Structure formats: C-alpha cells, structure tokens
C-alpha cells in the first residue's frame, strides 16, 4: 500500500518506530528479564554503571537495580501514555464533532467549556487532580486525559466545520442520513489523519506529564516509574549521576521516538506535504 | 509581396511526458503561426495540451516537462535555445500573458497600481514619475473607472471583471507585440465575459497585436477568432480560418465538439405539462446577514427575494442567473439545506417551510439533488457502491435490495458494473457526475434539483450528461429544477426558464420566448452577452 511506502521513505520515522518497538519489547519482557520486583534491593548500594556485570546500569542507594527500574518504568510510561491519550481523544473528538457539526449555540457552549480548560495551566491542574484523588495509576491517567483533550476538541471542530459544508456531506443530508450517522460515516473518516497525528504526539506529552508528576512524588506507589527514579535521585545528583541520567535518557529516547513517528505519520497522511523533502 | 517573418511560428514542437502518463507526449508535432494583428484561438478539452505551447513560450512548464524537439520562433528567434536572461527580457516586453483566475494571479498584498508599475520597474522602464503616469493611462485604457483612486486599491476590493482588466493593464504595460490569454474569461460571468472579450478585441485592433487565445468555449471562438487550432490529446486535429473551422469543420473530432456546443433548438415545441402541481413556491424569502457586532450594522443581502413558481411532474424549470443572483440559494432552500426567512414551499400541497429537519427527513427521498462539483460531491473514502446504497439504507431499504438497485442504476447511467467496488478518484469528471445522478435516482425521487451539474464538465461530456439527464427524466417522469449560469444550456434542456437577478425572478417563460423576445432589461443584456450567438453550430455539422 502506498501509505506504508510513503512512511518507509522517511528515515527518521523508521528510526522512531524501531526505538519504540524496542521500548515496547522491554516493557513486555520486564517480568521475564527481572523476575525480582524493581523495588527490592538486590545488590550492593550505589554500584556505578558497569562495575558489576550483573547490574550494567548500576544500583541506587538501597541496592535496587537501575536496569530493572527502567524496564518496569517503561510499562508505566507506555500504559499511561496510551490510555490517557485514548481517553483524551474520545472526549476531544466527541465534543469537537458536536461543536463543529451543529455549530451555533451548541458550538458556543462547547467551545466556552473547552476554553475554560485551556485557560488553566495544564500541569497545575493535573497536580491538583492527582492530589485530590490520591495518587494511583487510574487517577494519574484520568488527570492527564482531562488536561489534554482541549487541543483535540479544537482540531476536530475545525475539521468538522470545513468538511460539513463540503458537497458530499450535503449529499448525505439530502439522501436523508441522520446527523450522528453523517458525523460517524461521512465526516470522521475524512478527518481521521490529523487526529491520528495529534494523538501520536499527545502520547509523548502524556509520558512527560506522568514523569513530572512522579518526580514531584505524585506517582503510583506500587509501580516503578522513570519520573520517580529521577525524583528520588535528585539529592544525589553529584555523587551518583547514573541514578538520574539513565531514566532521563529513557524518557528522552522514548519521547523522541514517538515524536518522530508522529511526524512520519503526518508526512505520510498529508498529501499536501508529500515530497516536500525531494 | 516579400515573405515576412511571422510574429510567432511554432514549428514541429513536441513536449515529452515522463513515464507513467497515459500518453507519450504532452503535445506532439505542433505547428502553427500567428501573424501580427491576428487572433488565433487554440481550442480543446481539458487534457488536450492546449495550454502547453503558451506555457512553453512563457517558460512556465513544470520542471519535468521539456520540449524534446521542434522550435518556437518569436520574430524569427528560437525561444527554446535562448538563455534565461534573454528570455526574461522577452517576457513582458515582447510577449505577455493573462490568466484564468485573476484573483490568484494578482498579489493580494500590493495595490493594483504598484503591481502595474512593478512590471515596468523590473524591465528598467522609465522613472518613478513616468511609471506613475503610465499606470493611470493604462487603467484608463482598459476601461476602469476613476484610475486615480483605483490604483490604490487592493485586488480583493475589485470585482472579477475589474481584476481581469488590471491583469490586462499589466500585460499591456510594455506594449508587447503579442498577448497570450489562457482562458481569460472562464471564471467570469457571461456579461463580464462579453466586456472583457470586447476589450481584448479593441486593444488588439488598436495596437495591432497578435493574440494567442486559449479557450474551451466554441462560442467565444466564434466571437473573436481570426484563425482556429483545434487540439485533441496533444495533437492538432484541424486548423484554419475561423469561418472554415466553425462552419465547415472537416475532422470528426471537431464536428463532435461543435455538435456538442449547447444551442437553443428553436424549432422544437414542447408539450405543455399538465396535471397537479408538484411543487409550488410562494413568496420565498432568504436573507443573509454577515458581520454585525454590538456596534456595527450587519451586512444584509437578500439572496432570495419574493420568488414564486410552480412546477409539474415531468417538467424542467431552468433557473438562470449570474454569480450572486441567488440561484443556488434558491435550490438549497427548496431542499431545506438552509433556513428560509419567509414564504411557502408546497410539495404536493404540503408546506415544507415549518417542518423540522427530523420531520422533513422521511420526505427527503422525494426531493433529490445533483451537485455541481463532481470531485467534491462524492466522499473520497467510500466506494461507489457504498455511495449509492447509503441513501436507500438510510430510508429503510434492506441492504441486499439497495445493492441490487445500485447495480441496476450503474447500468442505467452508463457505467461499468465493476465501478461498484471502486473509489471515486478512479473516475473522470463525467463518470463521477453520472455517479452523482445515480445517487439521486437511487431514492426514486419526484423532484431533482440540479445545481450547475454540468458546469464543471468538458463540452462533449456535458452534452452526454445532459442527454442522460433528459433521457432519464422522460423515462422516470421526474420534475427537474435546472440551475445554471449558462443560458444556452438552459434553453436547450428546459421547458420553462426563470431568469434571476439580485435574488428576484425578473423574467420567466418558455425558452423561445425568453430568448427571442426578452422583456426585462437584464435578460436582454444577458442574452446579448452570450458568446457566439450569431453562429449556429447546428448548421455547421448538419
């Protein structure tokens, strides 16, 4: 199919995909690679990287394996990134579609509601929400979803607004299709590319937000996370750099990979930009 | 008399297409000449390569197209071997060009005066003062009102016809010996078109210029051409004087094109439709309001102003008007695609205006529409089969029945059964419009609104689609509201014609009456502006 071929022409996007596949494999294989819980001390405390071949990335203050922490952290990051994005996209598409399709007063009300969320700093709101609902994986995921849907709603509204006046949508009205059916079968399939691209980039933002929350101590206490590792290591930045650098690199590489994929999807799906590099 | 060098001589020109196109050459072995003081029309349908030579002369060919053989001699010098600097000097000074869409050809951020002066500036012509004077002179020359203030306007403030005049003023700035006009009137209304054609002819005569005029419209050709070149698929099929080609066409392709030119058939008398009225529109009003905040007054446009008419089964009403006359809004009002401000739309005696969308939805199947743009009116992500079955399924027809019906309809509109599983982008404009007609017919409507349904099509395809529509109308006995800007088309297919001007119907009646004895001043102007009305294409191919 030409879409796959177009995507494959983008070297950056392929590299991003390769990195993401590795991260996913590590996340899936974590319990096999490291059968002992990442919270349990397994070796000598504060082993530097490559000092002991059993712990290639070293150990922390309590003798916990950094490599195991990163493997388990990948699960949390990906899980939260994907689920919160999915929730945010569902909310955003639903509100944006209604606002863009019906217009008028419905549009006014929904967009004022969206602006209400947009005027509050996203991260501050996420902190408050997590603090109110006691930090656990569900509350973190929902908090991230709640702060990240407004851009999706605005995007979808814009797409629906412009597609609604297209002739094939008018034709669907004329043959007697109902509003919800027109939105779902006529307009949405034509608006899906920008939504997918935005969603892919939102996964990266969600991972960053989760790390920031964990860094502030608002992570799930039962699950090892990259942000938590950096947060716990910040007092020892000078004595044991590896405690914060390796989780930091994990975040950097994963977010970069997802951004590359998002950009690759955008280029492959958006025919106007096709061949802009050639 | 000693032989003189012609102004333009295209000699055996071939432009090769890259691999993967449906033919090897964009144009092949093209040869023609243009003398000074002559208008040469290059006619052809879309994809015939009629614009290629013009683009080659102006150096506007896309980078993947290179002339592979032949010469283009301008005053005896071959443009194809000239250096870029030499060419740049020739463009604007010896040859200049006007385009189809004057809005996109003008820079929206510069005043029209600056743009005209710029042409002289880049050619190092005159100083600031003399350029200013020349701008005024040119604006006046192309018939624009009040040049002194108009030169400070931005293009968006001007009408389409005025913009095209500005383009012509730019083209004339350096008094070129030759003017290339690429479909310069296609985007304009018919009355504006007549004025622009008149202007081009006047300038051409006054300056003794050679004009290469590219068009798809034989009516325009009949109005202005001295010589005609007819192109098909990159080849010249026929060329000669306007009189020969128009009145004694030799090549079958030319004959087919000329036969397809819409022309009112005055001898035909139509049976008066009788019976109960199907649709009665009474005093319909629709006003558009735009802008208007707390402190500013809204701009109010009466799009439909007190329109009334009656339509019976099997009857065709042509609604004719220029852009902005409200003809499309009228169609949208009848189908309740837009709200109505007042009046009645009675379908079989039942007023549609007060009905809610939900209450009207079950009745929608009786009133269908064929849209203007065959490319925008089909959902690019749905197969033809899906497009044709959507309507019946939404109206409660079982899926297998709808599918069977869709396949029958494909045959009815003359499409291959294999079209069922294919996507719209695999079809040509004419084929897509057939799909659009099939979609409307899938619901067995009693009324069809066709909004500019053939305007986007080439003339031969247009003739086929019109034939198909008339044929189906007779077979299925449907009433049709045919909305068009083209009086010729309306006169050919309609039983009654209503002329709209600024939202109101100013004149209505049978086509022969409207055509031969127009009463309203606007109708008279409209009819006088029809290109090629002194030429009878039917006689040419009889």
PDB file of C-alpha atoms in Angstrom, chain B residues 204-300:
ATOM      1  CA  UNK B 204      -5.704  44.001 -30.327  1.00  0.00           C
ATOM      2  CA  UNK B 205      -7.024  46.112 -33.194  1.00  0.00           C
ATOM      3  CA  UNK B 206      -5.700  49.395 -31.829  1.00  0.00           C
ATOM      4  CA  UNK B 207      -2.201  48.070 -31.168  1.00  0.00           C
ATOM      5  CA  UNK B 208      -2.001  45.563 -33.984  1.00  0.00           C
ATOM      6  CA  UNK B 209      -1.042  42.865 -31.521  1.00  0.00           C
ATOM      7  CA  UNK B 210      -1.028  39.168 -32.159  1.00  0.00           C
ATOM      8  CA  UNK B 211      -3.219  37.345 -29.634  1.00  0.00           C
ATOM      9  CA  UNK B 212      -2.918  33.675 -28.780  1.00  0.00           C
ATOM     10  CA  UNK B 213      -6.245  32.912 -27.148  1.00  0.00           C
ATOM     11  CA  UNK B 214      -6.690  29.605 -25.376  1.00  0.00           C
ATOM     12  CA  UNK B 215     -10.234  28.508 -24.644  1.00  0.00           C
ATOM     13  CA  UNK B 216     -12.573  25.545 -24.392  1.00  0.00           C
ATOM     14  CA  UNK B 217     -15.646  27.513 -25.486  1.00  0.00           C
ATOM     15  CA  UNK B 218     -16.601  27.491 -29.151  1.00  0.00           C
ATOM     16  CA  UNK B 219     -18.962  30.384 -28.558  1.00  0.00           C
ATOM     17  CA  UNK B 220     -16.009  32.545 -27.546  1.00  0.00           C
ATOM     18  CA  UNK B 221     -14.099  31.322 -30.591  1.00  0.00           C
ATOM     19  CA  UNK B 222     -16.962  32.341 -32.848  1.00  0.00           C
ATOM     20  CA  UNK B 223     -16.898  35.796 -31.310  1.00  0.00           C
ATOM     21  CA  UNK B 224     -13.234  36.715 -31.601  1.00  0.00           C
ATOM     22  CA  UNK B 225     -11.112  34.294 -33.606  1.00  0.00           C
ATOM     23  CA  UNK B 226      -9.434  35.006 -36.939  1.00  0.00           C
ATOM     24  CA  UNK B 227      -7.779  31.604 -37.034  1.00  0.00           C
ATOM     25  CA  UNK B 228      -8.510  28.455 -35.069  1.00  0.00           C
ATOM     26  CA  UNK B 229      -6.393  25.495 -33.980  1.00  0.00           C
ATOM     27  CA  UNK B 230      -8.317  22.510 -32.618  1.00  0.00           C
ATOM     28  CA  UNK B 231      -6.383  20.162 -30.362  1.00  0.00           C
ATOM     29  CA  UNK B 232      -7.130  16.678 -29.139  1.00  0.00           C
ATOM     30  CA  UNK B 233      -4.842  14.625 -26.889  1.00  0.00           C
ATOM     31  CA  UNK B 234      -1.754  16.664 -27.705  1.00  0.00           C
ATOM     32  CA  UNK B 235      -2.276  16.700 -31.470  1.00  0.00           C
ATOM     33  CA  UNK B 236      -3.615  19.363 -33.786  1.00  0.00           C
ATOM     34  CA  UNK B 237      -6.586  17.755 -35.494  1.00  0.00           C
ATOM     35  CA  UNK B 238      -7.652  20.734 -37.527  1.00  0.00           C
ATOM     36  CA  UNK B 239      -6.613  24.306 -38.183  1.00  0.00           C
ATOM     37  CA  UNK B 240      -7.717  27.048 -40.485  1.00  0.00           C
ATOM     38  CA  UNK B 241      -9.607  30.306 -40.641  1.00  0.00           C
ATOM     39  CA  UNK B 242     -12.414  30.792 -38.140  1.00  0.00           C
ATOM     40  CA  UNK B 243     -15.003  30.649 -40.876  1.00  0.00           C
ATOM     41  CA  UNK B 244     -13.726  27.347 -42.253  1.00  0.00           C
ATOM     42  CA  UNK B 245     -13.345  25.575 -38.932  1.00  0.00           C
ATOM     43  CA  UNK B 246     -16.590  26.830 -37.408  1.00  0.00           C
ATOM     44  CA  UNK B 247     -18.856  26.497 -40.389  1.00  0.00           C
ATOM     45  CA  UNK B 248     -17.233  23.720 -42.422  1.00  0.00           C
ATOM     46  CA  UNK B 249     -15.447  21.503 -39.890  1.00  0.00           C
ATOM     47  CA  UNK B 250     -13.684  18.570 -41.545  1.00  0.00           C
ATOM     48  CA  UNK B 251     -12.245  16.422 -38.786  1.00  0.00           C
ATOM     49  CA  UNK B 252     -14.721  14.149 -36.944  1.00  0.00           C
ATOM     50  CA  UNK B 253     -13.425  15.357 -33.556  1.00  0.00           C
ATOM     51  CA  UNK B 254     -14.096  18.999 -34.437  1.00  0.00           C
ATOM     52  CA  UNK B 255     -17.514  18.058 -35.720  1.00  0.00           C
ATOM     53  CA  UNK B 256     -18.247  16.200 -32.490  1.00  0.00           C
ATOM     54  CA  UNK B 257     -17.145  19.171 -30.379  1.00  0.00           C
ATOM     55  CA  UNK B 258     -19.197  21.615 -32.387  1.00  0.00           C
ATOM     56  CA  UNK B 259     -22.216  19.336 -32.285  1.00  0.00           C
ATOM     57  CA  UNK B 260     -21.912  19.292 -28.504  1.00  0.00           C
ATOM     58  CA  UNK B 261     -21.993  23.083 -28.199  1.00  0.00           C
ATOM     59  CA  UNK B 262     -25.258  23.869 -26.459  1.00  0.00           C
ATOM     60  CA  UNK B 263     -27.612  25.765 -28.708  1.00  0.00           C
ATOM     61  CA  UNK B 264     -31.269  26.531 -28.223  1.00  0.00           C
ATOM     62  CA  UNK B 265     -33.340  24.428 -30.532  1.00  0.00           C
ATOM     63  CA  UNK B 266     -35.921  26.935 -31.624  1.00  0.00           C
ATOM     64  CA  UNK B 267     -37.959  24.657 -33.827  1.00  0.00           C
ATOM     65  CA  UNK B 268     -38.739  22.210 -31.044  1.00  0.00           C
ATOM     66  CA  UNK B 269     -42.052  22.714 -29.364  1.00  0.00           C
ATOM     67  CA  UNK B 270     -42.654  21.059 -26.088  1.00  0.00           C
ATOM     68  CA  UNK B 271     -45.880  19.615 -24.860  1.00  0.00           C
ATOM     69  CA  UNK B 272     -47.315  21.732 -22.088  1.00  0.00           C
ATOM     70  CA  UNK B 273     -47.041  19.776 -18.850  1.00  0.00           C
ATOM     71  CA  UNK B 274     -50.426  19.254 -17.322  1.00  0.00           C
ATOM     72  CA  UNK B 275     -51.837  17.934 -14.102  1.00  0.00           C
ATOM     73  CA  UNK B 276     -51.480  18.737 -10.445  1.00  0.00           C
ATOM     74  CA  UNK B 277     -48.571  20.974  -9.500  1.00  0.00           C
ATOM     75  CA  UNK B 278     -45.816  19.001  -7.777  1.00  0.00           C
ATOM     76  CA  UNK B 279     -44.017  21.923  -6.237  1.00  0.00           C
ATOM     77  CA  UNK B 280     -45.370  25.380  -5.564  1.00  0.00           C
ATOM     78  CA  UNK B 281     -43.056  28.048  -4.279  1.00  0.00           C
ATOM     79  CA  UNK B 282     -44.783  31.166  -2.991  1.00  0.00           C
ATOM     80  CA  UNK B 283     -43.077  34.441  -1.985  1.00  0.00           C
ATOM     81  CA  UNK B 284     -39.919  32.720  -0.813  1.00  0.00           C
ATOM     82  CA  UNK B 285     -37.522  34.954   1.138  1.00  0.00           C
ATOM     83  CA  UNK B 286     -33.986  34.298   2.265  1.00  0.00           C
ATOM     84  CA  UNK B 287     -31.682  36.943   3.682  1.00  0.00           C
ATOM     85  CA  UNK B 288     -28.034  36.511   4.576  1.00  0.00           C
ATOM     86  CA  UNK B 289     -26.670  38.557   7.432  1.00  0.00           C
ATOM     87  CA  UNK B 290     -22.947  38.811   7.965  1.00  0.00           C
ATOM     88  CA  UNK B 291     -20.681  40.778  10.218  1.00  0.00           C
ATOM     89  CA  UNK B 292     -22.610  42.980  12.563  1.00  0.00           C
ATOM     90  CA  UNK B 293     -21.356  43.112  16.113  1.00  0.00           C
ATOM     91  CA  UNK B 294     -22.549  45.157  19.046  1.00  0.00           C
ATOM     92  CA  UNK B 295     -21.768  48.469  17.395  1.00  0.00           C
ATOM     93  CA  UNK B 296     -21.603  47.728  13.690  1.00  0.00           C
ATOM     94  CA  UNK B 297     -24.597  47.199  11.457  1.00  0.00           C
ATOM     95  CA  UNK B 298     -24.750  43.771   9.824  1.00  0.00           C
ATOM     96  CA  UNK B 299     -24.400  43.479   6.077  1.00  0.00           C
ATOM     97  CA  UNK B 300     -27.713  42.239   4.755  1.00  0.00           C
TER      98      UNK B 300
END
